[in-house]
CSV table of C-alpha atoms in Angstrom, one decimal:
chain,number,residue,atom,x,y,z
G,202,UNK,CA,33.4,150.4,-58.7
G,203,UNK,CA,35.5,152.1,-56.1
G,204,UNK,CA,33.4,153.7,-53.3
G,205,UNK,CA,34.5,157.2,-54.3
G,206,UNK,CA,33.2,156.6,-57.8
G,207,UNK,CA,29.8,155.4,-56.5
G,208,UNK,CA,29.4,158.1,-53.9
G,209,UNK,CA,30.5,161.1,-56.0
G,210,UNK,CA,29.4,159.9,-59.5
G,211,UNK,CA,32.3,161.5,-61.4
G,212,UNK,CA,32.1,164.8,-59.4
G,213,UNK,CA,35.2,166.2,-57.9
G,214,UNK,CA,35.5,165.1,-54.3
G,215,UNK,CA,35.8,167.8,-51.6
G,216,UNK,CA,39.5,168.5,-50.9
G,217,UNK,CA,40.8,167.4,-47.5
G,218,UNK,CA,44.0,168.7,-45.8
G,219,UNK,CA,45.6,168.1,-42.4
G,220,UNK,CA,43.6,170.0,-39.8
G,221,UNK,CA,46.5,172.1,-38.5
G,222,UNK,CA,48.5,174.6,-40.5
G,223,UNK,CA,51.6,175.6,-38.4
G,224,UNK,CA,53.4,178.8,-39.3
G,225,UNK,CA,57.1,179.4,-38.8
G,226,UNK,CA,59.2,182.4,-39.9
G,227,UNK,CA,62.7,182.1,-38.5
G,228,UNK,CA,65.3,179.4,-39.3
G,229,UNK,CA,65.2,178.1,-35.8
G,230,UNK,CA,61.5,177.7,-35.7
G,231,UNK,CA,61.3,176.3,-39.2
G,232,UNK,CA,63.8,173.6,-38.4
G,233,UNK,CA,62.1,172.9,-35.1
G,234,UNK,CA,58.8,172.5,-36.9
G,235,UNK,CA,60.3,170.1,-39.4
G,236,UNK,CA,61.7,168.0,-36.6
G,237,UNK,CA,58.2,167.9,-34.9
G,238,UNK,CA,56.5,166.9,-38.2
G,239,UNK,CA,59.0,164.0,-38.6
G,240,UNK,CA,58.1,162.9,-35.0
G,241,UNK,CA,54.3,163.2,-35.2
G,242,UNK,CA,53.9,162.4,-38.9
G,243,UNK,CA,52.0,164.4,-41.5
G,244,UNK,CA,49.1,165.1,-39.2
G,245,UNK,CA,49.8,168.8,-39.6
G,246,UNK,CA,51.1,171.0,-42.4
G,247,UNK,CA,53.9,173.6,-42.0
G,248,UNK,CA,53.9,177.0,-43.7
G,249,UNK,CA,57.3,178.7,-44.0
G,250,UNK,CA,56.6,182.4,-43.7
G,251,UNK,CA,58.3,185.1,-45.8
G,252,UNK,CA,55.8,187.8,-44.9
G,253,UNK,CA,54.5,189.1,-41.5
G,254,UNK,CA,56.0,186.2,-39.5
G,255,UNK,CA,59.5,186.8,-40.9
G,256,UNK,CA,62.0,189.5,-40.0
G,257,UNK,CA,62.1,192.5,-42.3
G,258,UNK,CA,65.2,193.1,-44.4
G,259,UNK,CA,67.2,190.8,-46.6
G,260,UNK,CA,64.1,189.2,-48.0
G,261,UNK,CA,65.9,187.5,-50.8
G,262,UNK,CA,68.2,185.6,-48.4
G,263,UNK,CA,65.2,184.5,-46.4
G,264,UNK,CA,63.5,183.1,-49.6
G,265,UNK,CA,66.6,181.2,-50.4
G,266,UNK,CA,66.6,179.7,-46.9
G,267,UNK,CA,63.0,178.6,-47.4
G,268,UNK,CA,63.9,176.9,-50.7
G,269,UNK,CA,66.9,175.2,-49.1
G,270,UNK,CA,64.8,173.8,-46.2
G,271,UNK,CA,62.1,172.7,-48.6
G,272,UNK,CA,64.7,170.7,-50.5
G,273,UNK,CA,66.2,169.4,-47.2
G,274,UNK,CA,66.0,165.6,-46.5
G,275,UNK,CA,64.0,166.7,-43.4
G,276,UNK,CA,61.0,167.5,-45.6
G,277,UNK,CA,60.1,163.9,-45.4
G,278,UNK,CA,56.4,164.1,-46.0
G,279,UNK,CA,56.3,167.0,-48.6
G,280,UNK,CA,53.7,168.7,-46.5
G,281,UNK,CA,55.4,172.1,-46.2
G,282,UNK,CA,54.1,175.3,-48.0
G,283,UNK,CA,55.4,178.8,-48.1
G,284,UNK,CA,53.7,182.2,-47.6
G,285,UNK,CA,55.2,184.7,-50.0
G,286,UNK,CA,54.7,188.5,-50.0
G,287,UNK,CA,51.5,189.9,-51.4
G,288,UNK,CA,51.2,190.5,-55.1
G,289,UNK,CA,51.6,194.3,-54.8
G,290,UNK,CA,54.9,193.9,-52.9
G,291,UNK,CA,58.2,194.5,-54.6
G,292,UNK,CA,59.3,191.2,-53.0
G,293,UNK,CA,56.5,189.0,-54.4
G,294,UNK,CA,57.9,188.1,-57.8
G,295,UNK,CA,61.3,187.4,-56.4
G,296,UNK,CA,59.9,185.2,-53.6
G,297,UNK,CA,58.1,183.1,-56.1
G,298,UNK,CA,61.0,182.9,-58.5
G,299,UNK,CA,63.4,181.7,-55.8
G,300,UNK,CA,61.1,179.4,-53.9
G,301,UNK,CA,59.0,177.8,-56.7
G,302,UNK,CA,61.9,177.8,-59.1
G,303,UNK,CA,64.2,176.0,-56.7
G,304,UNK,CA,61.8,173.7,-54.8
G,305,UNK,CA,58.6,173.3,-56.9
G,306,UNK,CA,58.5,169.5,-56.5
G,307,UNK,CA,59.0,169.6,-52.7
G,308,UNK,CA,56.5,172.4,-52.1
G,309,UNK,CA,53.0,171.5,-50.9
G,310,UNK,CA,51.4,174.9,-51.7
G,311,UNK,CA,51.9,178.6,-52.0
G,312,UNK,CA,50.0,181.0,-49.6
G,313,UNK,CA,49.0,184.4,-51.1
G,314,UNK,CA,48.3,187.1,-48.5
G,315,UNK,CA,46.5,190.4,-48.7
G,316,UNK,CA,44.8,189.9,-52.0
G,317,UNK,CA,42.2,192.6,-52.6
G,318,UNK,CA,40.2,190.9,-55.5
G,319,UNK,CA,39.9,187.8,-57.6
G,320,UNK,CA,42.0,189.6,-60.2
G,321,UNK,CA,44.9,189.9,-57.7
G,322,UNK,CA,44.7,186.2,-57.0
G,323,UNK,CA,44.6,185.3,-60.7
G,324,UNK,CA,47.6,187.6,-61.4
G,325,UNK,CA,49.5,185.9,-58.6
G,326,UNK,CA,48.7,182.4,-59.8
G,327,UNK,CA,49.9,183.3,-63.3
G,328,UNK,CA,53.3,184.3,-61.8
G,329,UNK,CA,53.4,181.1,-59.7
G,330,UNK,CA,52.6,179.0,-62.8
G,331,UNK,CA,55.3,180.6,-64.9
G,332,UNK,CA,58.0,179.4,-62.5
G,333,UNK,CA,56.3,176.1,-61.6
G,334,UNK,CA,56.0,175.1,-65.2
G,335,UNK,CA,59.6,176.0,-65.8
G,336,UNK,CA,60.5,173.6,-63.0
G,337,UNK,CA,58.2,170.9,-64.4
G,338,UNK,CA,55.4,171.2,-61.8
G,339,UNK,CA,51.8,171.5,-62.9
G,340,UNK,CA,48.9,172.8,-60.9
G,341,UNK,CA,50.8,173.8,-57.8
G,342,UNK,CA,48.1,174.3,-55.1
G,343,UNK,CA,47.5,177.9,-53.9
G,344,UNK,CA,46.1,179.0,-50.6
G,345,UNK,CA,44.6,182.5,-50.2
G,346,UNK,CA,44.3,184.7,-47.1
G,347,UNK,CA,41.0,186.5,-46.9
G,348,UNK,CA,41.9,189.6,-44.9
G,349,UNK,CA,40.7,192.6,-46.9
G,350,UNK,CA,37.3,194.0,-47.8
G,351,UNK,CA,37.9,193.3,-51.4
G,352,UNK,CA,38.9,189.7,-50.9
G,353,UNK,CA,35.8,189.1,-48.7
G,354,UNK,CA,33.6,190.7,-51.4
G,355,UNK,CA,35.2,188.3,-54.0
G,356,UNK,CA,35.4,185.2,-51.8
G,357,UNK,CA,33.1,183.0,-53.9
G,358,UNK,CA,35.0,183.9,-57.1
G,359,UNK,CA,38.3,183.2,-55.4
G,360,UNK,CA,37.1,179.8,-54.1
G,361,UNK,CA,35.9,178.9,-57.6
G,362,UNK,CA,39.5,179.2,-59.1
G,363,UNK,CA,40.6,175.6,-59.8
G,364,UNK,CA,44.1,176.0,-58.5
G,365,UNK,CA,42.9,177.4,-55.1
G,366,UNK,CA,42.5,174.6,-52.5
G,367,UNK,CA,42.2,176.5,-49.3
G,368,UNK,CA,41.0,179.9,-48.0
G,369,UNK,CA,42.2,181.2,-44.6
G,370,UNK,CA,40.8,184.0,-42.5
G,371,UNK,CA,43.4,186.7,-41.7
G,372,UNK,CA,41.7,188.0,-38.6
G,373,UNK,CA,44.2,190.6,-37.5
G,374,UNK,CA,44.5,192.4,-40.8
G,375,UNK,CA,40.7,192.2,-41.3
G,376,UNK,CA,40.0,193.9,-37.9
G,377,UNK,CA,42.7,196.5,-38.5
G,378,UNK,CA,41.2,197.3,-41.9
G,379,UNK,CA,38.1,198.7,-40.1
G,380,UNK,CA,40.2,201.4,-38.4
G,381,UNK,CA,38.7,201.0,-34.9
G,382,UNK,CA,35.1,200.3,-36.0
G,383,UNK,CA,35.7,196.7,-34.8
G,384,UNK,CA,37.2,196.6,-31.3
G,385,UNK,CA,40.6,194.9,-30.7
G,386,UNK,CA,38.9,192.3,-28.5
G,387,UNK,CA,37.2,190.9,-31.6
G,388,UNK,CA,40.5,189.3,-32.5
G,389,UNK,CA,40.1,187.1,-29.4
G,390,UNK,CA,37.6,184.7,-27.8
G,391,UNK,CA,34.7,185.2,-27.1
G,392,UNK,CA,34.1,188.3,-29.3
G,393,UNK,CA,35.7,186.8,-32.4
G,394,UNK,CA,32.8,184.3,-32.4
G,395,UNK,CA,30.0,186.8,-31.6
G,396,UNK,CA,30.8,190.2,-33.2
G,397,UNK,CA,28.4,190.4,-36.2
G,398,UNK,CA,31.1,191.5,-38.7
G,399,UNK,CA,33.4,188.7,-37.6
G,400,UNK,CA,30.7,186.2,-37.8
G,401,UNK,CA,29.7,187.4,-41.2
G,402,UNK,CA,33.3,187.1,-42.5
G,403,UNK,CA,33.9,183.7,-41.1
G,404,UNK,CA,30.6,182.3,-42.4
G,405,UNK,CA,31.2,183.8,-45.9
G,406,UNK,CA,34.6,182.2,-46.1
G,407,UNK,CA,33.4,178.8,-44.9
G,408,UNK,CA,30.3,178.9,-47.2
G,409,UNK,CA,32.5,179.8,-50.3
G,410,UNK,CA,34.9,176.9,-49.6
G,411,UNK,CA,32.1,174.3,-49.1
G,412,UNK,CA,30.3,175.6,-52.3
G,413,UNK,CA,33.4,174.7,-54.3
G,414,UNK,CA,34.8,171.7,-52.4
G,415,UNK,CA,37.7,173.7,-50.9
G,416,UNK,CA,39.2,173.8,-47.4
G,417,UNK,CA,38.3,176.7,-45.0
G,418,UNK,CA,41.1,177.4,-42.5
G,419,UNK,CA,40.3,179.2,-39.3
G,420,UNK,CA,42.3,182.1,-38.0
G,421,UNK,CA,45.1,182.0,-35.5
G,422,UNK,CA,44.6,182.0,-31.7
G,423,UNK,CA,47.0,184.5,-30.2
G,424,UNK,CA,47.0,182.9,-26.8
G,425,UNK,CA,50.0,180.6,-26.7
G,426,UNK,CA,50.3,179.7,-23.0
G,427,UNK,CA,46.8,178.3,-22.4
G,428,UNK,CA,46.2,175.3,-24.6
G,429,UNK,CA,42.6,175.1,-23.4
G,430,UNK,CA,41.8,178.4,-25.2
G,431,UNK,CA,43.3,177.0,-28.4
G,432,UNK,CA,41.2,173.8,-28.1
G,433,UNK,CA,38.0,175.7,-27.4
G,434,UNK,CA,38.6,178.0,-30.4
G,435,UNK,CA,39.2,175.0,-32.6
G,436,UNK,CA,36.1,173.2,-31.4
G,437,UNK,CA,33.9,176.3,-32.0
G,438,UNK,CA,35.4,176.9,-35.4
G,439,UNK,CA,34.6,173.3,-36.4
G,440,UNK,CA,31.2,172.9,-34.7
G,441,UNK,CA,29.7,176.3,-35.2
G,442,UNK,CA,31.3,177.7,-38.3
G,443,UNK,CA,32.1,174.7,-40.5
G,444,UNK,CA,35.9,175.0,-40.6
G,445,UNK,CA,38.0,171.9,-41.2
G,446,UNK,CA,41.5,173.4,-40.6
G,447,UNK,CA,43.1,176.0,-38.4
G,448,UNK,CA,46.3,178.0,-38.0
G,449,UNK,CA,48.9,177.4,-35.4
G,450,UNK,CA,51.6,179.9,-34.4
G,451,UNK,CA,53.3,177.9,-31.6
G,452,UNK,CA,54.2,174.2,-31.4
G,453,UNK,CA,52.1,173.9,-28.2
G,454,UNK,CA,49.0,174.7,-30.3
G,455,UNK,CA,49.4,171.9,-32.8
G,456,UNK,CA,48.2,168.9,-30.8
G,457,UNK,CA,45.1,170.7,-29.4
G,458,UNK,CA,44.1,171.8,-32.9
G,459,UNK,CA,44.5,168.4,-34.4
G,460,UNK,CA,42.6,166.7,-31.6
G,461,UNK,CA,39.7,169.2,-31.8
G,462,UNK,CA,39.2,168.6,-35.6
G,463,UNK,CA,39.7,164.8,-35.3
G,464,UNK,CA,36.5,162.7,-35.4
G,465,UNK,CA,35.8,160.9,-32.2
G,466,UNK,CA,36.4,157.2,-32.1
G,467,UNK,CA,32.7,156.5,-31.7
G,468,UNK,CA,32.1,158.5,-35.0
G,469,UNK,CA,34.8,156.6,-36.8
G,470,UNK,CA,33.3,153.2,-35.7
G,471,UNK,CA,29.8,154.3,-36.7
G,472,UNK,CA,31.0,155.5,-40.1
G,473,UNK,CA,32.9,152.2,-40.6
G,474,UNK,CA,29.9,150.1,-39.7
G,475,UNK,CA,27.5,152.1,-41.9
G,476,UNK,CA,29.7,152.1,-45.0
G,477,UNK,CA,30.5,148.4,-44.6
G,478,UNK,CA,26.7,147.6,-44.6
G,479,UNK,CA,26.2,149.9,-47.5
G,480,UNK,CA,28.9,148.2,-49.6
G,481,UNK,CA,27.1,144.8,-49.0
G,482,UNK,CA,24.0,146.1,-50.7
G,483,UNK,CA,25.9,147.9,-53.6
G,484,UNK,CA,25.5,151.3,-51.9
G,485,UNK,CA,21.7,151.1,-51.9
G,486,UNK,CA,19.7,152.4,-48.8
G,487,UNK,CA,20.1,150.6,-45.5
G,488,UNK,CA,18.3,150.7,-42.2
G,489,UNK,CA,20.7,150.7,-39.2
G,490,UNK,CA,19.4,151.0,-35.7
G,491,UNK,CA,16.0,152.4,-37.0
G,492,UNK,CA,17.6,155.1,-39.1
G,493,UNK,CA,17.6,155.3,-42.9
G,494,UNK,CA,20.9,155.8,-44.7
G,495,UNK,CA,21.6,156.3,-48.4
G,496,UNK,CA,24.3,157.8,-50.6
G,497,UNK,CA,23.7,161.3,-49.2
G,498,UNK,CA,24.7,160.2,-45.7
G,499,UNK,CA,27.3,157.8,-47.0
G,500,UNK,CA,29.2,160.8,-48.4
G,501,UNK,CA,29.3,162.3,-45.0
G,502,UNK,CA,30.6,159.1,-43.3
G,503,UNK,CA,33.1,158.7,-46.1
G,504,UNK,CA,34.5,162.1,-45.2
G,505,UNK,CA,34.6,161.2,-41.5
G,506,UNK,CA,36.9,158.2,-42.3
G,507,UNK,CA,39.1,160.4,-44.5
G,508,UNK,CA,39.5,163.0,-41.8
G,509,UNK,CA,40.3,160.3,-39.2
G,510,UNK,CA,43.0,158.9,-41.4
G,511,UNK,CA,44.5,162.4,-42.0
G,512,UNK,CA,44.7,162.8,-38.2
G,513,UNK,CA,46.7,159.6,-37.9
G,514,UNK,CA,44.0,157.4,-36.3
G,515,UNK,CA,44.2,153.7,-36.9
G,516,UNK,CA,41.0,152.8,-38.7
G,517,UNK,CA,39.1,149.5,-38.4
G,518,UNK,CA,40.4,147.1,-41.1
G,519,UNK,CA,37.2,147.2,-43.2
G,520,UNK,CA,37.2,151.0,-43.2
G,521,UNK,CA,40.9,151.1,-44.1
G,522,UNK,CA,40.3,148.8,-47.0
G,523,UNK,CA,37.4,151.1,-48.2
G,524,UNK,CA,39.8,154.1,-48.3
G,525,UNK,CA,42.5,152.3,-50.3
G,526,UNK,CA,43.0,154.0,-53.7
G,527,UNK,CA,41.3,152.3,-56.5
G,528,UNK,CA,43.7,150.0,-58.4
G,529,UNK,CA,45.1,151.3,-61.7
G,530,UNK,CA,44.6,149.4,-64.9
G,531,UNK,CA,48.1,148.0,-64.7
G,532,UNK,CA,47.5,146.8,-61.1
G,533,UNK,CA,44.4,144.9,-62.1
G,534,UNK,CA,46.1,143.0,-65.0
C-alpha cells in the first residue's frame, strides 16, 4: 500500500498549497509576477485581482486581460488564480463568465471576496460551476475571503463546502466593518496578533480550515519596505495561529513568506528518518531516540515532507521516493 493509503485509511488528506499567495492587479504587476514565478518555480501562487487591487472603471476589459494572461504561455505552472468581484456586485457574473469561460483549464482557483454568509458562497459557486462546466472543467477550486461579520459567523459551514479549498482573512475590511471599535493599528503588528477580536477571528478561521482539511491563509502585511516585518508576521502566523499560507502584495514579500513557512532542514531530515523506519515495520510503532512514534505522528511528518517539497526543497532520496504518487493500475502491469 502507498504510504498515503496507510496513514489516512481512505480519509481525504488535508489540502496543501504553496505557502505564499501573491496578489497583482495591474497588467505590469501581473506580467512581472508571472516572470518571477517562472524564475523561482511554483513555490508561490499568483492571484490576479479584479477587485480592490485593480483600478476601477472598465472592469470588463480588465477581466479579459486576466483571461488572456491566464492563457498565455507564461502561465507555465498553472498556479495562477483570480479574485473576482463579490457576489453582490454587478460585475461578479461578468467576471466569472469572461475569466472562467475563457481560461477554465489554466485557472488554479477563483477567489470570492466579501461573502456575508455560506449562502452567498454557495450562490457564487453555482455561478462559477455553470461557466466551468460549459468549458469542460469540473470542481474548479474556490478560495473565500473571510472579512465580514456574517462570513466569520458562518466560517465552519463555509470551510465544509467541498469545492472550497482555502479561507483567507481579509484584515482591512474586517477592521473597517467595526467602524472604529477596533483601532487602525490592529491592522498591523503587534496589535494584529494581540487584540482580542483579531485573535478570535484568526483562530476561528484557522480552526475551521483544519477541521475540514482546508488551507488557512493569513492576511497581508502592509509594510513593503522592511522584509523583517513580513518574516516576523509569517512566523507568528504559522507558529502561534496555525496558518500554512499568507498573502503577499509586493514581490519583496514573497521570499520571506516562503522561507518562514518552509520546514527547517533539521525537521525535514528528522521526518525522513522517522518515516523510513516506519516503512520498514509496515507502519507499526517505532522507538527512535527514546521516543515512541506511531501513525498519529507519521501523519505529521508526512505533512512536513509535503510542505518542504512545495517550497522547492531537495528532499533526501528515500523521502522523495515516499512522496511519489502511487502507481496506477496501468503502470503496474
